[in-house]
mmCIF file of C-alpha atoms and ligand atoms in Angstrom:
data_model
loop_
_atom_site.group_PDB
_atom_site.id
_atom_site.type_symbol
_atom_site.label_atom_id
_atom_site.label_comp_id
_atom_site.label_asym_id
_atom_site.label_seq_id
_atom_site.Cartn_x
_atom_site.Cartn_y
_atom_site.Cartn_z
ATOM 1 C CA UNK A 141 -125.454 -149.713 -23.600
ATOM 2 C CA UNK A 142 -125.566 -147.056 -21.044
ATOM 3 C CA UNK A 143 -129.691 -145.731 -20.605
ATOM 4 C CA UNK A 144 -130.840 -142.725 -20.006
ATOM 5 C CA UNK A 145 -133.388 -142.114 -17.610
ATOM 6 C CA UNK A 146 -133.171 -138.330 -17.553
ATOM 7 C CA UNK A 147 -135.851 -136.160 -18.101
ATOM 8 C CA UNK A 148 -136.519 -132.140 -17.768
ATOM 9 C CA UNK A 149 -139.201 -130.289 -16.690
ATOM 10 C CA UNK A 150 -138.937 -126.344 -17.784
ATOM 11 C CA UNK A 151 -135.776 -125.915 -16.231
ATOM 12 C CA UNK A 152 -135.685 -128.680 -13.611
ATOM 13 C CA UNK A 153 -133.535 -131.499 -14.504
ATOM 14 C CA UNK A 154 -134.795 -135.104 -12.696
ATOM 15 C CA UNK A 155 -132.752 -138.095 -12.323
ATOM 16 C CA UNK A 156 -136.091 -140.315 -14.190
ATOM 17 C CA UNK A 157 -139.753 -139.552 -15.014
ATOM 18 C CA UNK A 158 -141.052 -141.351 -11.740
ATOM 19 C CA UNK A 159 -142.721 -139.361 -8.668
ATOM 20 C CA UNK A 160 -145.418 -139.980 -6.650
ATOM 21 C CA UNK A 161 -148.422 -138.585 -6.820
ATOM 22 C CA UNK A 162 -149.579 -135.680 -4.062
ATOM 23 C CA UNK A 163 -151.501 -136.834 -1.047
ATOM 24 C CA UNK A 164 -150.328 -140.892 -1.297
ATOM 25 C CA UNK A 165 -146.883 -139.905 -0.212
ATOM 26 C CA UNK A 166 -147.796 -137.627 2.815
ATOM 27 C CA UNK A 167 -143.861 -136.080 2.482
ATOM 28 C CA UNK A 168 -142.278 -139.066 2.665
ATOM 29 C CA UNK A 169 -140.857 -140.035 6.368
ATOM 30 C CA UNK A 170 -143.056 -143.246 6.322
ATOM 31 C CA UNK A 171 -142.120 -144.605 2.451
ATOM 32 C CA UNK A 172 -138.411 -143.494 3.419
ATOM 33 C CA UNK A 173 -138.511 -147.161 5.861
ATOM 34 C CA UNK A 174 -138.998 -148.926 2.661
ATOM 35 C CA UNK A 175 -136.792 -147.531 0.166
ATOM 36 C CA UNK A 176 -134.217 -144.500 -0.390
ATOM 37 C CA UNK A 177 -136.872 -141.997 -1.561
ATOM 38 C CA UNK A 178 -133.970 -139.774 -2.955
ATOM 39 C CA UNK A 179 -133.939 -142.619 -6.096
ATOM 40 C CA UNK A 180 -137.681 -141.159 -7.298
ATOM 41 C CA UNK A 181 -136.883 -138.431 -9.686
ATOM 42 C CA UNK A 182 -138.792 -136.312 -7.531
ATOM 43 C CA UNK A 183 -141.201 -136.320 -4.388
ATOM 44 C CA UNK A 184 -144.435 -134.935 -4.775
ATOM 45 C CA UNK A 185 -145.621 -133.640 -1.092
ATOM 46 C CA UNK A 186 -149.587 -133.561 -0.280
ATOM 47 C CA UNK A 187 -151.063 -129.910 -0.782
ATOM 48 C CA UNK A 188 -149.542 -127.338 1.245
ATOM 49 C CA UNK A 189 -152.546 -124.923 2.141
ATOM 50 C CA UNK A 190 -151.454 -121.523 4.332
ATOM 51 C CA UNK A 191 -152.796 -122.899 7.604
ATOM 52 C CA UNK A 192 -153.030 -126.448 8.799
ATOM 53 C CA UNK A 193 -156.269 -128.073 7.519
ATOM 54 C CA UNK A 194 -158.260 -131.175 9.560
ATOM 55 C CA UNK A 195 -159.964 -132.410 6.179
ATOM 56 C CA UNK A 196 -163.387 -133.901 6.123
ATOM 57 C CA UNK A 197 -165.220 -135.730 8.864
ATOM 58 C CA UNK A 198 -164.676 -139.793 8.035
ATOM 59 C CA UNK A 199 -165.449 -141.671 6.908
ATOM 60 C CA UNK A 200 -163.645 -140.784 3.740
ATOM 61 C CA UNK A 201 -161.816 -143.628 2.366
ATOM 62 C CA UNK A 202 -164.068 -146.313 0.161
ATOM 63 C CA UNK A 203 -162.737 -149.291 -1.455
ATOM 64 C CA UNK A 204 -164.616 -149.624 -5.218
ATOM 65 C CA UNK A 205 -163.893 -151.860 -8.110
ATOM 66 C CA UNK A 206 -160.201 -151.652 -9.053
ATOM 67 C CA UNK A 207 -159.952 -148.529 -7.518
ATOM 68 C CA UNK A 208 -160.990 -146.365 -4.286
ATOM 69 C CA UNK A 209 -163.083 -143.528 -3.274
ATOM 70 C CA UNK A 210 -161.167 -140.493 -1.401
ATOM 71 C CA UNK A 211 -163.153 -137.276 0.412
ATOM 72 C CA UNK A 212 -159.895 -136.532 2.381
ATOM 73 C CA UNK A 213 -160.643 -133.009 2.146
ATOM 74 C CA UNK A 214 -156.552 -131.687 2.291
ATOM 75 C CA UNK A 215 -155.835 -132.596 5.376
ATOM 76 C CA UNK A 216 -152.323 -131.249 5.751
ATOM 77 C CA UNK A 217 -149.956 -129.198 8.212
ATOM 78 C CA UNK A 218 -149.872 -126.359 6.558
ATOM 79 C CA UNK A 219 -146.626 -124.195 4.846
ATOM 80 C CA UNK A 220 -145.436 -123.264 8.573
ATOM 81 C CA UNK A 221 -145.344 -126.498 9.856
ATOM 82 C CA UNK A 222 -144.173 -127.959 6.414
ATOM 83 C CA UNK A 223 -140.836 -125.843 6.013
ATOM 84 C CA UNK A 224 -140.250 -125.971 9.631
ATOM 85 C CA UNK A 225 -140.495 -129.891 10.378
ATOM 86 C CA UNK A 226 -141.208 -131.845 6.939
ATOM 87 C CA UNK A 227 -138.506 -130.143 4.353
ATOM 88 C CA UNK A 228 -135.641 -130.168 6.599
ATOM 89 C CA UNK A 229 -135.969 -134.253 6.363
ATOM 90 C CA UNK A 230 -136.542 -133.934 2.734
ATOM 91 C CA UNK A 231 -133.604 -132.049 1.932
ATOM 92 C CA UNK A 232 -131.411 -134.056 4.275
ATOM 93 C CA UNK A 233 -132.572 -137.113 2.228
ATOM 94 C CA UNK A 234 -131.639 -134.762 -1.252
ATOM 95 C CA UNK A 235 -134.741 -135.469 -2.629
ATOM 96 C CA UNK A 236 -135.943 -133.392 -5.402
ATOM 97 C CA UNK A 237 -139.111 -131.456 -4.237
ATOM 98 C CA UNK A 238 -142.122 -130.844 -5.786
ATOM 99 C CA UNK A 239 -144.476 -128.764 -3.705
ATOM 100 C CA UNK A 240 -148.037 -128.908 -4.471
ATOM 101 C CA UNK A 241 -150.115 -126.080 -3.212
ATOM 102 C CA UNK A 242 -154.393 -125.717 -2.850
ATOM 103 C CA UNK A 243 -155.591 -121.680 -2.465
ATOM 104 C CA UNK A 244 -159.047 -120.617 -1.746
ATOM 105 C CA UNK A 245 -158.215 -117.316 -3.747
ATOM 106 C CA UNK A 246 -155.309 -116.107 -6.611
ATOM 107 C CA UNK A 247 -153.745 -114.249 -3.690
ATOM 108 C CA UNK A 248 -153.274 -117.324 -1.515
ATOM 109 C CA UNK A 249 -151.895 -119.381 -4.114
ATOM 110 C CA UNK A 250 -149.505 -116.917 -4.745
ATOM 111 C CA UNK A 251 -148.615 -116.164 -1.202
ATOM 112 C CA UNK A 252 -147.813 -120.098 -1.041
ATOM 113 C CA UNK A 253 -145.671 -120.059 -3.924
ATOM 114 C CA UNK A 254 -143.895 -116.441 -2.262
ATOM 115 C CA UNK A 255 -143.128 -118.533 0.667
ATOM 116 C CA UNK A 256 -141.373 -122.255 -0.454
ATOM 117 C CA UNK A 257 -139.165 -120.190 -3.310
ATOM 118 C CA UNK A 258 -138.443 -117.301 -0.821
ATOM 119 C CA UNK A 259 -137.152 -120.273 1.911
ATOM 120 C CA UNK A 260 -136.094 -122.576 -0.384
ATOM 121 C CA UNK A 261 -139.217 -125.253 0.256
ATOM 122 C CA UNK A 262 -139.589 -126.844 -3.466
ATOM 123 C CA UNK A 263 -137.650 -127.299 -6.353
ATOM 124 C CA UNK A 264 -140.448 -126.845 -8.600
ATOM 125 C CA UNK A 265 -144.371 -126.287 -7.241
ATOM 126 C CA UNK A 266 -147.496 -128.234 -8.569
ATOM 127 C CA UNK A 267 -150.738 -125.792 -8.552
ATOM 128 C CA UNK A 268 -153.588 -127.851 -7.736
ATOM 129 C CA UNK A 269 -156.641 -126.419 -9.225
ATOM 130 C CA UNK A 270 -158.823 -129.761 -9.067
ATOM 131 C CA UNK A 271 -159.415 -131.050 -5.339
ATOM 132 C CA UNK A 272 -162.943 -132.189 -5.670
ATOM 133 C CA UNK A 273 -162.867 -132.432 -2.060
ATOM 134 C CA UNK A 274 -163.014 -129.092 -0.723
ATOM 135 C CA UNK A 275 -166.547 -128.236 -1.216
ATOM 136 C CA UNK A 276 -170.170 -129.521 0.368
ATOM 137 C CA UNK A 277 -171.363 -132.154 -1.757
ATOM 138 C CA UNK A 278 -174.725 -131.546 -0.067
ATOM 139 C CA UNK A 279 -174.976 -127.578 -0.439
ATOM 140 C CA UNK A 280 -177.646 -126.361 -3.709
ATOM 141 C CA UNK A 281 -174.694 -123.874 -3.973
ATOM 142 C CA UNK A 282 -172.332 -125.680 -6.790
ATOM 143 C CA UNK A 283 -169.272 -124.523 -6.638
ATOM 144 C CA UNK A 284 -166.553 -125.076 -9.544
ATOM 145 C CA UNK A 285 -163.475 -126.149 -9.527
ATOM 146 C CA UNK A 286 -160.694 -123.663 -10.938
ATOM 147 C CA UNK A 287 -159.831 -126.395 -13.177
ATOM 148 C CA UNK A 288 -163.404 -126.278 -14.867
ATOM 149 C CA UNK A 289 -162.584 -122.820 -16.034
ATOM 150 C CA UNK A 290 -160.186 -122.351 -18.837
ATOM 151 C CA UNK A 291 -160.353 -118.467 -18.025
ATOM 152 C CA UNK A 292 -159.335 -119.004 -14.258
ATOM 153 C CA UNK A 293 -156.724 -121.876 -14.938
ATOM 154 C CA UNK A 294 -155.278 -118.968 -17.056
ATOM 155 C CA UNK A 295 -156.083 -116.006 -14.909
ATOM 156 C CA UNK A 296 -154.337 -118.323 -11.506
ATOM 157 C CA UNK A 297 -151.473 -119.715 -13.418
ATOM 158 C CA UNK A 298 -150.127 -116.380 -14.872
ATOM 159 C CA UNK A 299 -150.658 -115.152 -11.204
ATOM 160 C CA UNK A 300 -148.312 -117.634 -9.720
ATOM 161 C CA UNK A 301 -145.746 -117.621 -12.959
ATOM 162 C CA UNK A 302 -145.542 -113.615 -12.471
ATOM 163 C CA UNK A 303 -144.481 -114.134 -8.813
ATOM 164 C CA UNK A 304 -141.885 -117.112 -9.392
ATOM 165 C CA UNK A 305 -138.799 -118.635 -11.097
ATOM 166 C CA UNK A 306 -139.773 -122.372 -9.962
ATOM 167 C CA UNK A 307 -140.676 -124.688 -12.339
ATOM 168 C CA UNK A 308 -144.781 -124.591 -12.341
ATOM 169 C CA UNK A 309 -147.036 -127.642 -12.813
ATOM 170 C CA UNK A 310 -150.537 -127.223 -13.333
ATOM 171 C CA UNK A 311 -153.015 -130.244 -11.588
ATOM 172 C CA UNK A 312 -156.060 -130.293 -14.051
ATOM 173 C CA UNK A 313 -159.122 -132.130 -13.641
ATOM 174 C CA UNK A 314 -161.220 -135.159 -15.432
ATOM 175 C CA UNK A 315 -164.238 -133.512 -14.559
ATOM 176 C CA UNK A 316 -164.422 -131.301 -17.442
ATOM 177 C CA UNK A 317 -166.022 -131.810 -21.418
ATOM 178 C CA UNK A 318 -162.663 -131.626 -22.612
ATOM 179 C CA UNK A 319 -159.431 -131.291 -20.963
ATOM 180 C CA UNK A 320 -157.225 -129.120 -23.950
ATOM 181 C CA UNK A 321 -159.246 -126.462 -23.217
ATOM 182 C CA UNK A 322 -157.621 -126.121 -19.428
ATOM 183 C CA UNK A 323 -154.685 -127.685 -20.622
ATOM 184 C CA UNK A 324 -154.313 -124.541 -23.679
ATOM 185 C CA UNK A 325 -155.125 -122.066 -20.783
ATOM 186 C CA UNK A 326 -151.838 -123.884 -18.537
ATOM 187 C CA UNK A 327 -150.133 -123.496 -21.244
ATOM 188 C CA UNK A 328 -151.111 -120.093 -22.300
ATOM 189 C CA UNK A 329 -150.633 -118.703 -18.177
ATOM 190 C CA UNK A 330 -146.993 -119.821 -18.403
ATOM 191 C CA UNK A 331 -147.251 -123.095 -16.612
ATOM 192 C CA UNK A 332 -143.693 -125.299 -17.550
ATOM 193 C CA UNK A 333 -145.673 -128.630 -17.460
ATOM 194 C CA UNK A 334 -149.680 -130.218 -16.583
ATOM 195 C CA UNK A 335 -150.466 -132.994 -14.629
ATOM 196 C CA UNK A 336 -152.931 -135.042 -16.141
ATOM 197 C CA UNK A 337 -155.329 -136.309 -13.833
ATOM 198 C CA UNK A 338 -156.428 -135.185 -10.693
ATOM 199 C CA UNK A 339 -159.521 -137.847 -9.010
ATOM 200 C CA UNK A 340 -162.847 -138.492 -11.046
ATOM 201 C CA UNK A 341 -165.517 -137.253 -9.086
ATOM 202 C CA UNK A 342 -167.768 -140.551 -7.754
ATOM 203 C CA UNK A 343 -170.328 -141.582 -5.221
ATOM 204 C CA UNK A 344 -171.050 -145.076 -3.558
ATOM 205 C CA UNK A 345 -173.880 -146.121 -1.501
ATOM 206 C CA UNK A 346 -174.203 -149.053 1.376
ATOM 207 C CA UNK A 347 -178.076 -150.378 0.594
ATOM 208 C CA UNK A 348 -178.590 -151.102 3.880
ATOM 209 C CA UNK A 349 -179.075 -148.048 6.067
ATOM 210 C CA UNK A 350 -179.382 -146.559 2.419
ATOM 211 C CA UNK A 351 -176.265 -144.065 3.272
ATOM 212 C CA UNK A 352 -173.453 -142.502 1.193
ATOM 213 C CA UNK A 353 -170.572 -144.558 1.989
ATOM 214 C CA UNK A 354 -168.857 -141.489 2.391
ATOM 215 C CA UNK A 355 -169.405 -138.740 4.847
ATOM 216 C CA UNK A 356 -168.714 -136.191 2.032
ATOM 217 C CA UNK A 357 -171.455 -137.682 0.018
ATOM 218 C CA UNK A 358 -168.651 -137.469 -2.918
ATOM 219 C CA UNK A 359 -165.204 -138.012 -3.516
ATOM 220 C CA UNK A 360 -162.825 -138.471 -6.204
ATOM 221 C CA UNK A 361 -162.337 -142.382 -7.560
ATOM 222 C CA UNK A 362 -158.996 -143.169 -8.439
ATOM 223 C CA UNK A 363 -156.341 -146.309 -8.973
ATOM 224 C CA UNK A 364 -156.627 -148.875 -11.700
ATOM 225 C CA UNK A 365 -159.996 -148.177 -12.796
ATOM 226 C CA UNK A 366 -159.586 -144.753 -14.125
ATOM 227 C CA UNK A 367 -156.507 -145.745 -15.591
ATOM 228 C CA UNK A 368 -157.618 -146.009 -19.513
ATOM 229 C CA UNK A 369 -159.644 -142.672 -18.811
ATOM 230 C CA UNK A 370 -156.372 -140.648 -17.607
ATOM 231 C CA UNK A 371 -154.259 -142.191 -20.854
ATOM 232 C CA UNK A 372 -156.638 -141.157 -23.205
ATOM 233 C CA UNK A 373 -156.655 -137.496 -21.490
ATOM 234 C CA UNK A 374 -152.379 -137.804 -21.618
ATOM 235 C CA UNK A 375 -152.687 -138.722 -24.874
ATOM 236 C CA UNK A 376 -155.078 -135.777 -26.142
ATOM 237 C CA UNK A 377 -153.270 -132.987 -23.947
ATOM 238 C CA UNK A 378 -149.908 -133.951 -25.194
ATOM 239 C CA UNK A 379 -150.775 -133.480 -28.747
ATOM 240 C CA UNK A 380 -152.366 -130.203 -28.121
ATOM 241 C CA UNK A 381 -149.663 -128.520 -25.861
ATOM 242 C CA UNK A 382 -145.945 -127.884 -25.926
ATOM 243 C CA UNK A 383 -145.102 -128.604 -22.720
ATOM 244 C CA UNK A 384 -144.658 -131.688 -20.827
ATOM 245 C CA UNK A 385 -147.081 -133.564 -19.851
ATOM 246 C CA UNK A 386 -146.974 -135.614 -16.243
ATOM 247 C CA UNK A 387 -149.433 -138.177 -16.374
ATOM 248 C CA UNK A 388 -151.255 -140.201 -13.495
ATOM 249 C CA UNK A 389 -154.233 -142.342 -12.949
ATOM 250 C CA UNK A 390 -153.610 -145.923 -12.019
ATOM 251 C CA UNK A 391 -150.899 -146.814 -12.645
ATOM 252 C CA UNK A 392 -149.412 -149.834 -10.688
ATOM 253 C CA UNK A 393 -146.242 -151.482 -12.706
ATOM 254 C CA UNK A 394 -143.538 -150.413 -15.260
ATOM 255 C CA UNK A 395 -145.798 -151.544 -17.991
ATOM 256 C CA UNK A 396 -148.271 -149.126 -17.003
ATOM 257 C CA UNK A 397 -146.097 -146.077 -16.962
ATOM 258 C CA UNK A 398 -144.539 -146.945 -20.366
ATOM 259 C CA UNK A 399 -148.556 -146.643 -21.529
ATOM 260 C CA UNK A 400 -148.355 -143.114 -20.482
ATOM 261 C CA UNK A 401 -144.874 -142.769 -21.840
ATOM 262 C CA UNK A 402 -145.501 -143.824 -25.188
ATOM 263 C CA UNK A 403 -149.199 -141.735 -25.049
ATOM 264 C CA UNK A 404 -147.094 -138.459 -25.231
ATOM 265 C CA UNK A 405 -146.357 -138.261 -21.075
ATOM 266 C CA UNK A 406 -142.712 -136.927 -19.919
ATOM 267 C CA UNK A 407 -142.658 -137.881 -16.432
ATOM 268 C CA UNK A 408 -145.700 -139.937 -14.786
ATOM 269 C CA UNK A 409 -146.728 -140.319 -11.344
ATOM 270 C CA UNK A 410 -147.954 -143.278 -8.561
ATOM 271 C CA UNK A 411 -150.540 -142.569 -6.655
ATOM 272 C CA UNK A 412 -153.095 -145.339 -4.811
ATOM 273 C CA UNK A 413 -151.273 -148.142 -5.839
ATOM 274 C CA UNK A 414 -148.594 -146.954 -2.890
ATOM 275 C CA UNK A 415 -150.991 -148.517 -0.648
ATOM 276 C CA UNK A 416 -150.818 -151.421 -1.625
ATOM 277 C CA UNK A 417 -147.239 -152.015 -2.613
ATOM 278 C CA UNK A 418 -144.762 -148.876 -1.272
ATOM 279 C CA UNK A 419 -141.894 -150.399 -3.591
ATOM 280 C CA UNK A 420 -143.651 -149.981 -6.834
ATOM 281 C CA UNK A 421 -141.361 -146.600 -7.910
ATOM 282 C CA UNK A 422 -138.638 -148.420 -7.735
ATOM 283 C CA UNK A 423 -140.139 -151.095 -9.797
ATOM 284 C CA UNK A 424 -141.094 -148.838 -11.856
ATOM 285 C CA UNK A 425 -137.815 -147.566 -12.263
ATOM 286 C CA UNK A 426 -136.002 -150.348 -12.848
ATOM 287 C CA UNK A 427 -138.941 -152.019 -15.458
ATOM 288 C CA UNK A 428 -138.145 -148.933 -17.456
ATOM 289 C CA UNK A 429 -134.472 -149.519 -17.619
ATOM 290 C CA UNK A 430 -135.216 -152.770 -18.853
ATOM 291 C CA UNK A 431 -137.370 -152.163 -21.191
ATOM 292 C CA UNK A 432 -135.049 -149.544 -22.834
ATOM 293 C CA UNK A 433 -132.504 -152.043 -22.796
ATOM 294 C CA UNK A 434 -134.319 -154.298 -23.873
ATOM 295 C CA UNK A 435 -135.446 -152.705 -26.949
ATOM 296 C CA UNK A 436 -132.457 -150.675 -27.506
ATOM 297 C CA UNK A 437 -133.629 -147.187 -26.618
ATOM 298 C CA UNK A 438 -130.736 -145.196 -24.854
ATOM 299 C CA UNK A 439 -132.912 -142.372 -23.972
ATOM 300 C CA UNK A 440 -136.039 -142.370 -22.087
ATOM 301 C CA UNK A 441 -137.069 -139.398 -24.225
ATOM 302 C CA UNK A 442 -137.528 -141.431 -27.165
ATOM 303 C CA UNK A 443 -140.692 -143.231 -26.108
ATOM 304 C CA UNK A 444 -142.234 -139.997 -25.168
ATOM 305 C CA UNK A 445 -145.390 -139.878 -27.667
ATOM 306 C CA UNK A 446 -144.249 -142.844 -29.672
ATOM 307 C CA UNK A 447 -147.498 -144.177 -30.049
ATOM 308 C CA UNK A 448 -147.998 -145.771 -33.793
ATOM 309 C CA UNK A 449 -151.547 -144.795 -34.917
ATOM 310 C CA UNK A 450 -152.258 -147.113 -37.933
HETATM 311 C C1 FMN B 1425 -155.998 -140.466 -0.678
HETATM 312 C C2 FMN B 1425 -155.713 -139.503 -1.782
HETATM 313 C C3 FMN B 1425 -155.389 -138.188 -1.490
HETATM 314 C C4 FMN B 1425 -155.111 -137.275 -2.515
HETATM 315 N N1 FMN B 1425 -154.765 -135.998 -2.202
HETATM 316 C C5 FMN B 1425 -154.400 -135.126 -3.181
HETATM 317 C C6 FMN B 1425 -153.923 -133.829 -2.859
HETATM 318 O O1 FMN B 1425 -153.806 -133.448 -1.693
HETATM 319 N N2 FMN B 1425 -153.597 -132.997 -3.882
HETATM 320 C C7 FMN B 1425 -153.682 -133.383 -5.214
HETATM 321 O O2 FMN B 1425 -153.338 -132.588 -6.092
HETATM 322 N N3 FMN B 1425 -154.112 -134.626 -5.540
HETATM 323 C C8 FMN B 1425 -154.477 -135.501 -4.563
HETATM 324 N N4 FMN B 1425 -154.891 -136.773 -4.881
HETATM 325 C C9 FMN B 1425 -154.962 -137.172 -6.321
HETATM 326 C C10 FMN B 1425 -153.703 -137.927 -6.752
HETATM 327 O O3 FMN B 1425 -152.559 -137.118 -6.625
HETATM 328 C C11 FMN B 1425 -153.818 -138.445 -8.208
HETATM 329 O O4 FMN B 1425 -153.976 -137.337 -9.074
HETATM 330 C C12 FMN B 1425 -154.986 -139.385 -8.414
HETATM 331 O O5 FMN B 1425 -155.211 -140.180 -7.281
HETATM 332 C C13 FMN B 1425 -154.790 -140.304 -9.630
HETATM 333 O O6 FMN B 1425 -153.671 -141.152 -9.450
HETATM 334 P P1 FMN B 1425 -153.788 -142.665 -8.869
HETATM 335 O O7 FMN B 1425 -154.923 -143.318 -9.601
HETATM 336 O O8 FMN B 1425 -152.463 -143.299 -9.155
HETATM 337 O O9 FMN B 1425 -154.056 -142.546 -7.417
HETATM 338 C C14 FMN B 1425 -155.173 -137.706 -3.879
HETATM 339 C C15 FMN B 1425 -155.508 -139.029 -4.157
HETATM 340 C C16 FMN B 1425 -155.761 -139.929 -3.149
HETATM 341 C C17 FMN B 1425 -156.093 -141.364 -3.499
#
């Protein structure tokens, strides 16, 4: 039986439902010494900002239970830099491209989005309106993320969808009561697909000198341990919205992405687990052809939201 690992998001057609998830690939040079990144079904590339950012003052990595810590701040070289010197080796490699993109303002996320379509830097872009990392943990000032607002995940997504014919993701956050409501407003703005979920926002303390363990103060937890939170999230966005769903959170083997599969995700997403094993999409990818062999499913589309609820 031949399987079909094919999968579409709006009008981008991907080779399987496996990327990686932004900022644990960096754009791929260093994973591309372990395996032909071309075989993902896309690349996700950290968030492009407009000018090259340092990211926060370190420390900014913690290791928690099942799971780490990040205040990385999107560190990243910026669009110039990116198109000039990153996407060239991309595109020689024929990967398929997703380009996610952080904006302090509508105008700069659309200015981003101008600039890859306009010199061909992503086959489809990923909005990310849910760093939790971009803001002083210590200021009184609190300042929201877009992804808290269902008005301004609406109000920024329609922005970039008026200015582009890429496919458009939309990165939404755990931090929130209940993530339809952003997810709706994606939806609503003209986004093609959400990503489901961006870091939960966590703290961790050494006793001794009575410190944040991180710098930041905050940072956003992800890896195994927020896995059963970001299914639950796939699985409650997916039967709200029409559009596809990528999920992410912890996941570390083909058993895990056929979780989010089966919760209602079309495509899903590694993230930390890359640091500890850089060959786990391709495990992924072939533990999903077995299973569909397996069980006689000859398209991956199938198990999308196949959950039985007794
Ligand atoms: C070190 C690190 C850096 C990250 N940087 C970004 C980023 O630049 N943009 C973004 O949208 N998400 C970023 N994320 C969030 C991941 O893309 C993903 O949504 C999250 O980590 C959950 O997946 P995981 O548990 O498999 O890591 C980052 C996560 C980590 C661990």
């Amino acid at each position: 039986m031949d399987v079909s690992l094919q999968i579409s998001i709006g009008k981008l057609i991907l080779k399987n439902p496996v990327t990686v998830a932004s900022g644990t690939f960096g754009y791929g040079e260093e994973y591309a010494e372990y395996f032909d990144i071309s075989e993902l079904g896309a690349v996700t590339i950290k968030s492009l900002t407009l000018k090259p950012r340092l990211g926060n003052v370190p420390p900014r990595i913690v290791e928690t239970p099942a799971g780490m810590l990040n205040a990385i701040g999107l560190q990243n070289v910026g669009i110039e830099t990116y198109l000039k010197y990153k996407l060239p080796f991309l595109r020689e490699k024929k990967c398929t491209i997703i380009a996610n993109i952080y904006g302090t303002s509508i105008e700069e996320y659309v200015q981003l989005a101008e600039q890859l379509e306009k010199e061909g830097g992503a086959d489809a872009i990923e909005m990310n309106l849910s760093c939790p990392n971009v803001h002083d943990a210590k200021s009184k000032f609190k300042c929201p993320l877009i992804a808290q607002s269902p008005e301004w995940v609406e109000k920024y997504t329609y922005a970039v969808r008026s200015i582009t014919k890429l496919p458009l993701i939309v990165k939404l956050s755990p931090n929130v009561a209940d993530i339809t409501e952003p997810a709706l407003s994606a939806e609503k703005g003209g986004a093609d697909a959400v990503s489901i979920i961006n870091t939960l926002l966590g703290m961790a303390i050494d006793v001794n000198t009575r410190k944040p363990k991180l710098r930041n103060v905050v940072g956003g937890l992800s890896g195994p341990a927020i896995r059963p939170v970001a299914l639950k999230m796939v699985w409650d966005v997916s039967r709200t919205v029409k559009i596809p769903v990528i999920g992410m959170g912890g996941i570390c083997s083909a058993s895990d992405a056929l979780e989010f599969l089966i919760a209602g995700a079309r495509m899903i997403a590694v993230g930390s687990y890359l640091f500890r094993d850089p060959l786990v999409p391709m495990r992924i990818i072939q533990g999903l052809r077995d299973y569909c062999l397996t069980h006689n499913i000859d398209d991956i589309n199938k198990l999308v939201g196949s959950v039985i609820v007794e």
